[in-house]
XYZ file of C-alpha atoms in Angstrom:
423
model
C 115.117 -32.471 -21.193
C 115.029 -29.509 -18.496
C 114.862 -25.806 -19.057
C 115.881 -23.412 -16.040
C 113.095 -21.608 -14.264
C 111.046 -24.538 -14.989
C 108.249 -25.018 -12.719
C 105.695 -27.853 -11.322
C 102.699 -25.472 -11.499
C 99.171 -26.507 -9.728
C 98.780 -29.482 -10.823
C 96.832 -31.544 -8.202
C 96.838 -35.488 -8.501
C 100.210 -35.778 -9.605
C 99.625 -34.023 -13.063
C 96.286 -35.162 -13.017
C 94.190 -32.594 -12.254
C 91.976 -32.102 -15.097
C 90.377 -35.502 -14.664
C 88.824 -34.053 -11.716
C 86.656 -32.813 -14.358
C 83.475 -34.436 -15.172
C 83.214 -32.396 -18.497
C 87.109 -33.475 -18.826
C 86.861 -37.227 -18.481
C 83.784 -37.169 -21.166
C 86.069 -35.499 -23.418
C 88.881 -37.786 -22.861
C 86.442 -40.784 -23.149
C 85.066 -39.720 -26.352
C 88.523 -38.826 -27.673
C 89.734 -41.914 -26.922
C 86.979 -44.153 -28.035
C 86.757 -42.339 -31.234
C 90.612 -42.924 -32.275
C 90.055 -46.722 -31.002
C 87.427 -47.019 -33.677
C 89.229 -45.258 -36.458
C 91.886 -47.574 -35.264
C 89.596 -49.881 -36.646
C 88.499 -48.154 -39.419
C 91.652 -48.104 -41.179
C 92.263 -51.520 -41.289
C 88.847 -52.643 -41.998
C 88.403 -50.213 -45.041
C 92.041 -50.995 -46.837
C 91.297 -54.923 -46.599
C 87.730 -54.194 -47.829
C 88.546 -52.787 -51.121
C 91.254 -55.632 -51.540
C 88.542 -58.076 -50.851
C 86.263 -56.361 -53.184
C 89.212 -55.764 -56.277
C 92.776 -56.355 -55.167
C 93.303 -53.514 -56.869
C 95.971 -50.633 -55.103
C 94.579 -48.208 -57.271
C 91.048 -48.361 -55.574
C 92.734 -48.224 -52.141
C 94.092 -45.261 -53.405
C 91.086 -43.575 -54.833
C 89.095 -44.584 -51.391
C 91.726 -43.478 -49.348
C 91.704 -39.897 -51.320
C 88.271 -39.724 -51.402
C 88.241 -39.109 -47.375
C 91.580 -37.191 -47.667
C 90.407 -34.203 -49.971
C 86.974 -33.170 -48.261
C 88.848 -33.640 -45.112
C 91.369 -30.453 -46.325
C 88.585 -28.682 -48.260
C 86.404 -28.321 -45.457
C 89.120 -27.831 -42.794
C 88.405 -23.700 -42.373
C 84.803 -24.075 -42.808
C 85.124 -26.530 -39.619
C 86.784 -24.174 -37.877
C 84.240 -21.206 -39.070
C 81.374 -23.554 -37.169
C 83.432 -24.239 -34.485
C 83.703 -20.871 -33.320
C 79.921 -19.732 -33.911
C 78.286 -22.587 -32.253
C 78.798 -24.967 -29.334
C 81.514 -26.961 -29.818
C 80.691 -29.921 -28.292
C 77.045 -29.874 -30.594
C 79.296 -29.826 -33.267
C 81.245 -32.558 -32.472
C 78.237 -34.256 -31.625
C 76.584 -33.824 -34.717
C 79.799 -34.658 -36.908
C 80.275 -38.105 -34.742
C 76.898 -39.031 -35.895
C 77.069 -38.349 -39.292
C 79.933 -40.568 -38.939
C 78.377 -43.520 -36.966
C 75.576 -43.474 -39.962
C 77.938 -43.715 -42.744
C 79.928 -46.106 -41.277
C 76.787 -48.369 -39.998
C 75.796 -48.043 -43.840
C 79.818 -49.630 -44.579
C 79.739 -51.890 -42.317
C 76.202 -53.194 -43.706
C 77.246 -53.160 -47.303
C 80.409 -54.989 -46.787
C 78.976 -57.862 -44.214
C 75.772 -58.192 -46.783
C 78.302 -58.513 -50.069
C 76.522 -55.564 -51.919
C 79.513 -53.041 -51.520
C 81.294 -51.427 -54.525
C 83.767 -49.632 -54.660
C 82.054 -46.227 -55.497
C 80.146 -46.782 -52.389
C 83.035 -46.338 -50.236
C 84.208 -43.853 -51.759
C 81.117 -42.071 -51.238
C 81.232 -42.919 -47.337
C 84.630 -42.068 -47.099
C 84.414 -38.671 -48.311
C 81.479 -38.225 -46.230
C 83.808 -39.112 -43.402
C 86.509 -37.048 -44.368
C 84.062 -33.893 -44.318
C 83.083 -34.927 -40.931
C 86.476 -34.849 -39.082
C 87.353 -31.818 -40.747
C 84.710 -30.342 -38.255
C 85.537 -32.409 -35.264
C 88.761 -31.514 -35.546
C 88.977 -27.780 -34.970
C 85.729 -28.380 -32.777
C 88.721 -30.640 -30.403
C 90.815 -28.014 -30.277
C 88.817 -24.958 -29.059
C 86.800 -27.306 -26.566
C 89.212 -27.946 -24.697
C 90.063 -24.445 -22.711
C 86.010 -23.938 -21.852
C 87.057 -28.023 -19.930
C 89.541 -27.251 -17.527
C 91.509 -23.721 -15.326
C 93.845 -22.556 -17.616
C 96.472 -23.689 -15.313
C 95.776 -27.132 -15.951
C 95.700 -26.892 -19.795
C 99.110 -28.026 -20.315
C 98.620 -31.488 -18.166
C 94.896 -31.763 -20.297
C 96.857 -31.400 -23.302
C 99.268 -34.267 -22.699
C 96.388 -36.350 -21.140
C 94.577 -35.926 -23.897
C 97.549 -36.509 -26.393
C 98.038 -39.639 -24.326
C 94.680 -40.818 -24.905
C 95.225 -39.528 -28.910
C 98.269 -41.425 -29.592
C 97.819 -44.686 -27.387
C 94.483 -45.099 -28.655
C 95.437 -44.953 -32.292
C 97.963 -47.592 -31.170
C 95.683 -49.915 -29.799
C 93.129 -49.238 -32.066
C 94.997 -50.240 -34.886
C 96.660 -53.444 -33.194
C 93.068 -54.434 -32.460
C 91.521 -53.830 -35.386
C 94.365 -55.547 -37.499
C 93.530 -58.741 -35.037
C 89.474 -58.050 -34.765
C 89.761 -58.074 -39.089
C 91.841 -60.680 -39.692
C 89.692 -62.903 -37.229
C 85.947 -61.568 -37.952
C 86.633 -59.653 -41.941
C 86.592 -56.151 -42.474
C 82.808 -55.729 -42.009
C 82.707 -56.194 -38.505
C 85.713 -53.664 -38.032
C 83.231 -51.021 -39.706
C 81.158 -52.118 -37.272
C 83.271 -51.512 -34.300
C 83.998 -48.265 -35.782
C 80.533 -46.931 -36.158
C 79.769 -47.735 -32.774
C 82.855 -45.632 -31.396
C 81.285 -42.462 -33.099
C 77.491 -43.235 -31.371
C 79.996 -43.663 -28.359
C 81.905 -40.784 -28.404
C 78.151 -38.922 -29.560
C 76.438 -39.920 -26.360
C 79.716 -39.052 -23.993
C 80.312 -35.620 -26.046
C 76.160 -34.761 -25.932
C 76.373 -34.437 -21.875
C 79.077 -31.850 -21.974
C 78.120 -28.434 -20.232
C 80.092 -25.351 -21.610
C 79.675 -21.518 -21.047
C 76.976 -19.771 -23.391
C 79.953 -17.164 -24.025
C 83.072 -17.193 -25.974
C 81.794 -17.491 -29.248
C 82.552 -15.360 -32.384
C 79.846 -12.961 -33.694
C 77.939 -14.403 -36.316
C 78.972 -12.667 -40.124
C 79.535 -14.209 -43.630
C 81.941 -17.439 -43.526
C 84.276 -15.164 -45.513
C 84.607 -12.763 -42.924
C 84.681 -15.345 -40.235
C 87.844 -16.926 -42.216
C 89.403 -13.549 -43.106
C 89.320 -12.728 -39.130
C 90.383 -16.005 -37.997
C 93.513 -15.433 -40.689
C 94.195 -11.932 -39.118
C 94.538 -14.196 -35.927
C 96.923 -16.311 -37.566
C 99.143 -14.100 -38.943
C 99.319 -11.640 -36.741
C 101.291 -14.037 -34.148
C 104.874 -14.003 -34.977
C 105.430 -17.557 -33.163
C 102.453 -19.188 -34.926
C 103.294 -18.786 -38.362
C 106.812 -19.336 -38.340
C 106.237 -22.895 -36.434
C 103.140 -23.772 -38.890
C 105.469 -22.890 -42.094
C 108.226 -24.806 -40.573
C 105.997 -28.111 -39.992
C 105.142 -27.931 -43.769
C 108.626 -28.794 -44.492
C 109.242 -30.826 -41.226
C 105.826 -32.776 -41.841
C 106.281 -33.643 -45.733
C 109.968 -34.767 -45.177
C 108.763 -37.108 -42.402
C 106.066 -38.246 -43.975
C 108.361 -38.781 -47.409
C 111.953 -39.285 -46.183
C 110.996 -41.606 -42.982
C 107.103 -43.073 -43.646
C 107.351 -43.719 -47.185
C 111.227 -44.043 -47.904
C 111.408 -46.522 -44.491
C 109.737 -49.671 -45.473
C 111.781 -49.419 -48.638
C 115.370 -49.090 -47.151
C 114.238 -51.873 -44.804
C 113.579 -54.149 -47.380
C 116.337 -53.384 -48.789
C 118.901 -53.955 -45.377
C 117.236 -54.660 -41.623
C 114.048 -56.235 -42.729
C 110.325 -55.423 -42.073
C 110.129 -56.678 -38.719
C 112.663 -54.290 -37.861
C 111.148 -51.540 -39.264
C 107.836 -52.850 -37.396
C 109.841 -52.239 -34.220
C 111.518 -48.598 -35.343
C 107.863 -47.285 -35.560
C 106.562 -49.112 -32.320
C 109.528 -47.264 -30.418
C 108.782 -43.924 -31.987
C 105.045 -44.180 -30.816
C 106.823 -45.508 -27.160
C 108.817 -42.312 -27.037
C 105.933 -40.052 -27.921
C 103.569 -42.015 -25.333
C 106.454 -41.464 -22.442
C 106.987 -37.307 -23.262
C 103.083 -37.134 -23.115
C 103.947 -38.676 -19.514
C 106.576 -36.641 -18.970
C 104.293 -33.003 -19.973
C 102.089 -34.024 -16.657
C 104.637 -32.911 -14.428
C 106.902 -30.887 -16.465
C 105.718 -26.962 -16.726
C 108.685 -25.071 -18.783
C 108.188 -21.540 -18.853
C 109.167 -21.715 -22.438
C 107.061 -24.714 -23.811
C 107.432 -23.681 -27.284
C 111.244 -23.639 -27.403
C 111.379 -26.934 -25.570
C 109.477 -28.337 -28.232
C 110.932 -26.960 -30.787
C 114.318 -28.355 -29.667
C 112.823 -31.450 -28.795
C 112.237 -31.383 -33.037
C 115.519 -32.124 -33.224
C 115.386 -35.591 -32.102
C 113.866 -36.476 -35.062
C 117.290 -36.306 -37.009
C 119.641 -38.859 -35.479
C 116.704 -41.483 -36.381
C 116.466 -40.142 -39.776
C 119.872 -39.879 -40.315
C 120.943 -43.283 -38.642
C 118.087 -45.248 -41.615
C 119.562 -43.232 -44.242
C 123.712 -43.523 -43.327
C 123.585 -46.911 -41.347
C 120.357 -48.405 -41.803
C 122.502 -51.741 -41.006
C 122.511 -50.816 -37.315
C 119.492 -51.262 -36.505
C 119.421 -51.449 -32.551
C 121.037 -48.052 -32.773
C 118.179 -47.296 -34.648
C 115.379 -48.370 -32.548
C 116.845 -46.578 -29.585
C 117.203 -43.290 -32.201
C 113.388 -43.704 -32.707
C 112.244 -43.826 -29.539
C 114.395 -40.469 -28.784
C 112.608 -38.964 -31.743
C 109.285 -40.128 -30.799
C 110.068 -38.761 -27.456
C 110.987 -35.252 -29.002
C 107.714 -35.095 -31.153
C 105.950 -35.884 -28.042
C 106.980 -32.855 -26.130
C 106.012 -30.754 -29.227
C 102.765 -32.001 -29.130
C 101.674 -31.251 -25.926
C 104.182 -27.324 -26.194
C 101.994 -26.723 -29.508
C 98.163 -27.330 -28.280
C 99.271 -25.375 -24.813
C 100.539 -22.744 -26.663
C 97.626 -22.667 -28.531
C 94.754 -22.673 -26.250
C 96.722 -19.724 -23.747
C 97.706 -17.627 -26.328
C 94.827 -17.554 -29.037
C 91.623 -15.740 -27.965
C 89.015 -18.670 -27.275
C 86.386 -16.416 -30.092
C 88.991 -17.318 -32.561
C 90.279 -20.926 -31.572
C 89.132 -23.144 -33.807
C 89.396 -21.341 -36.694
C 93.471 -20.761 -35.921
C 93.756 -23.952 -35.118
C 91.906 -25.347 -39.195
C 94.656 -23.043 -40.214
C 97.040 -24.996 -38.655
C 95.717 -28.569 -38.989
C 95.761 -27.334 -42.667
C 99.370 -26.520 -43.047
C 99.642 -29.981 -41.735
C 97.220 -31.993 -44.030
C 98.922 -30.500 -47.042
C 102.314 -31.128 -46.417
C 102.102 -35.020 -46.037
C 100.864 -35.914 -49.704
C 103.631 -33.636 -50.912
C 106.407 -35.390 -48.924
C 105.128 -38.274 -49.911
C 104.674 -37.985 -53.746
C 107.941 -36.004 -53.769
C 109.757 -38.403 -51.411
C 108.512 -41.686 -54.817
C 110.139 -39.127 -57.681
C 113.321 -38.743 -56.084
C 113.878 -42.260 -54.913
C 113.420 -43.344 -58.733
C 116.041 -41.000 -59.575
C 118.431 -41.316 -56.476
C 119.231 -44.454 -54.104
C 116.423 -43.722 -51.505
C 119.149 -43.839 -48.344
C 120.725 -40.397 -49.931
C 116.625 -38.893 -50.037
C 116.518 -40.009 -46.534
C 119.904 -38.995 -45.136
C 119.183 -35.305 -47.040
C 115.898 -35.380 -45.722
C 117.876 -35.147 -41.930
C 119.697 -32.484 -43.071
C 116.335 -30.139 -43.886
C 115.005 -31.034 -41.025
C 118.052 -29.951 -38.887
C 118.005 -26.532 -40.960
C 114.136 -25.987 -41.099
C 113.898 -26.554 -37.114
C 117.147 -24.116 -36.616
C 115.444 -21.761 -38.880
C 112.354 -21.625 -36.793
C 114.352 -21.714 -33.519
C 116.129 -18.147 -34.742
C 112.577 -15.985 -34.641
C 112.910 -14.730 -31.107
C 108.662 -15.249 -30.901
C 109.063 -18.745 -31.316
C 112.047 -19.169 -28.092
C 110.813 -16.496 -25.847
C 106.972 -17.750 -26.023
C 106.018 -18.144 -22.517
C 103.961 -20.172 -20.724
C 100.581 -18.317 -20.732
C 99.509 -14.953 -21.996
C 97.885 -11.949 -19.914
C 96.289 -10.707 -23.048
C 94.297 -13.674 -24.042
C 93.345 -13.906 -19.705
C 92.455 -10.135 -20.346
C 90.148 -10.520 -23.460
C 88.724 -14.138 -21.404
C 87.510 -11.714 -18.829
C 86.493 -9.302 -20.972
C 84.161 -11.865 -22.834
């Protein structure tokens, strides 16, 4: 996909610049070997509650447990974020993690887990990386020159979604031979990783918000949010985009497989989607639109053949995989459009708390798809919810694409370098 007036901006080493970084590569490293372990992680802990009960319904009560603190505790992440060093935050969170997970991994290799245990450790967890998370996000721009934060983006994107690739190929292999203990294992000694890698970081004493009540720290980081046209309008559109992918395509998929191509194929339609977002992360090295926001915001769009090919033709399947990897490729060059835009056009004072807002918007939407998504494939054949579920996606993305914010974003913003070098 090309835009006119795009350029190749500074970006030594063939797009890899940033990694010239010491500061950079630890961040990378620690991103990386953190989503390797969860990789891990989420194999290990599904096949240890069905080796404790069998039962689904304690999956699902573990798996909630880490999902709920995780959105509860989302804008209080982002409150901490912005007071204190990031990468102490991080830090800290990774080792509550590595603890809690040493604890799993102990319980389940010694035979004494239960099932409340888990729970427990999950929702500890789950509080965790809902301070990591916004910690990620506003870290990054006190890493690299701002000129290079479009080709750290995709690098680290790379390293996001490759990682959680691997990690859960591995871990469904390291499991199957070793048992789910030893995948906690691997996991908690990812986060004393990542801890150790993130703990050497060096960032300026500056940029950080002033220190008032947490409900004046979240009613300024909302004034942030809302008072940017472009960021609204994308986050409410990825509420509707997010819970009809993760409804219409995650959920509804393996059942209209099952029902036509077969599992393996649908094995393969979501390797090629995580292939095309893994090439556009590629791709976002070299590529510098002066309009990143509208090319990823078109690039949306490839997300609706795929969906519309499972739910019209589900029976031609290679058209399928090739639909997928076009879609994954088109999420991919969100990705990287939507951090850049973020970290050049949000003050860095108020970072991480704009970007809990966002991760929020996100986290919501998918157990809504999802739950929705069940109801109306009782009530309707599930290759209608799917092929509808193209259809709002087509209209939600065109809806977003007609705020003139949202197209004419541009690459980086003299008013956030203005209030940097005020700081």
């Amino acid at each position: 996909m090309g835009e006119p007036g795009s350029t190749r901006g500074p970006g030594s080493l063939h797009g890899l610049g940033p990694l010239r970084s010491t500061g950079f590569r630890r961040y990378l490293g620690a991103r990386l070997v953190s989503v390797l372990g969860s990789g891990f992680a989420t194999i290990a802990v599904a096949f240890a509650v069905l080796d404790l009960t069998g039962s689904s319904a304690d999956l699902g009560l573990v798996l909630a447990a880490r999902s709920l603190p995780l959105v509860v505790f989302l804008l209080l992440g982002g409150v901490f974020a912005d007071r204190l060093p990031r990468h102490l935050v991080m830090v800290a969170a990774n080792l509550v993690s590595f603890a809690t997970q040493a604890v799993a991994a102990v319980l389940v290799l010694t035979g004494a887990a239960q099932i409340w245990q888990l729970a427990v450790i999950e929702a500890v967890n789950g509080t965790a990386v809902a301070f990591i998370m916004p910690a990620m996000t506003g870290v990054l721009p006190q890493l690299v020159p701002r000129e290079q934060l479009q080709q750290a983006s995709a690098l680290g994107g790379f390293a996001q979604n490759g990682g959680s690739v691997a990690g859960a190929a591995l871990g469904g292999v390291a499991v199957a031979a070793f048992g789910s203990g030893w995948g906690l294992a691997v996991d908690a000694a990812s986060f004393a990783v990542s801890a150790l890698l993130l703990i050497g970081l060096r960032l300026p004493a500056a940029d950080r918000a002033e220190v008032t009540s947490v409900l004046r720290d979240l009613r300024d980081g909302w004034r942030e949010f809302a008072s940017r046209t472009w960021l609204w309008v994308v986050v409410l559109a990825f509420g509707v985009i997010n819970a009809i992918e993760a409804g219409a395509w995650t959920t509804l998929g393996p059942v209209i497989a099952d029902e036509s191509f077969g599992r393996r194929v649908w094995g393969l339609a979501v390797s090629a989607q995580s292939a095309g977002l893994l090439v556009a992360m590629l791709v976002m090295l070299r590529y510098r639109p002066r309009r990143p926001l509208l090319v990823g915001m078109v690039g949306v769009f490839g997300l609706v053949p795929a969906m519309a090919a499972l739910g019209v033709w589900p029976h031609g399947w290679p058209l399928l995989l090739v639909l997928a990897l076009a879609g994954g490729f088109g999420i991919g060059l969100f990705e990287v459009a939507w951090e850049t835009s973020l970290v050049t056009h949000v003050p860095l004072t108020a970072l991480s708390r704009v970007s809990s807002y966002d991760a929020l918007g996100s986290f919501v939407a998918l157990p809504v798809g999802q739950v929705a998504a069940g109801w109306l494939a009782a009530a309707f054949p599930a290759r209608a919810v799917t092929g509808l579920g193209a259809v709002v996606v087509a209209v939600t993305v065109a809806a977003g694409l007609l705020s003139r914010s949202v197209r004419n974003l541009p690459a980086a913003s003299s008013a956030v370098l203005d209030d940097d070098r005020a700081a």
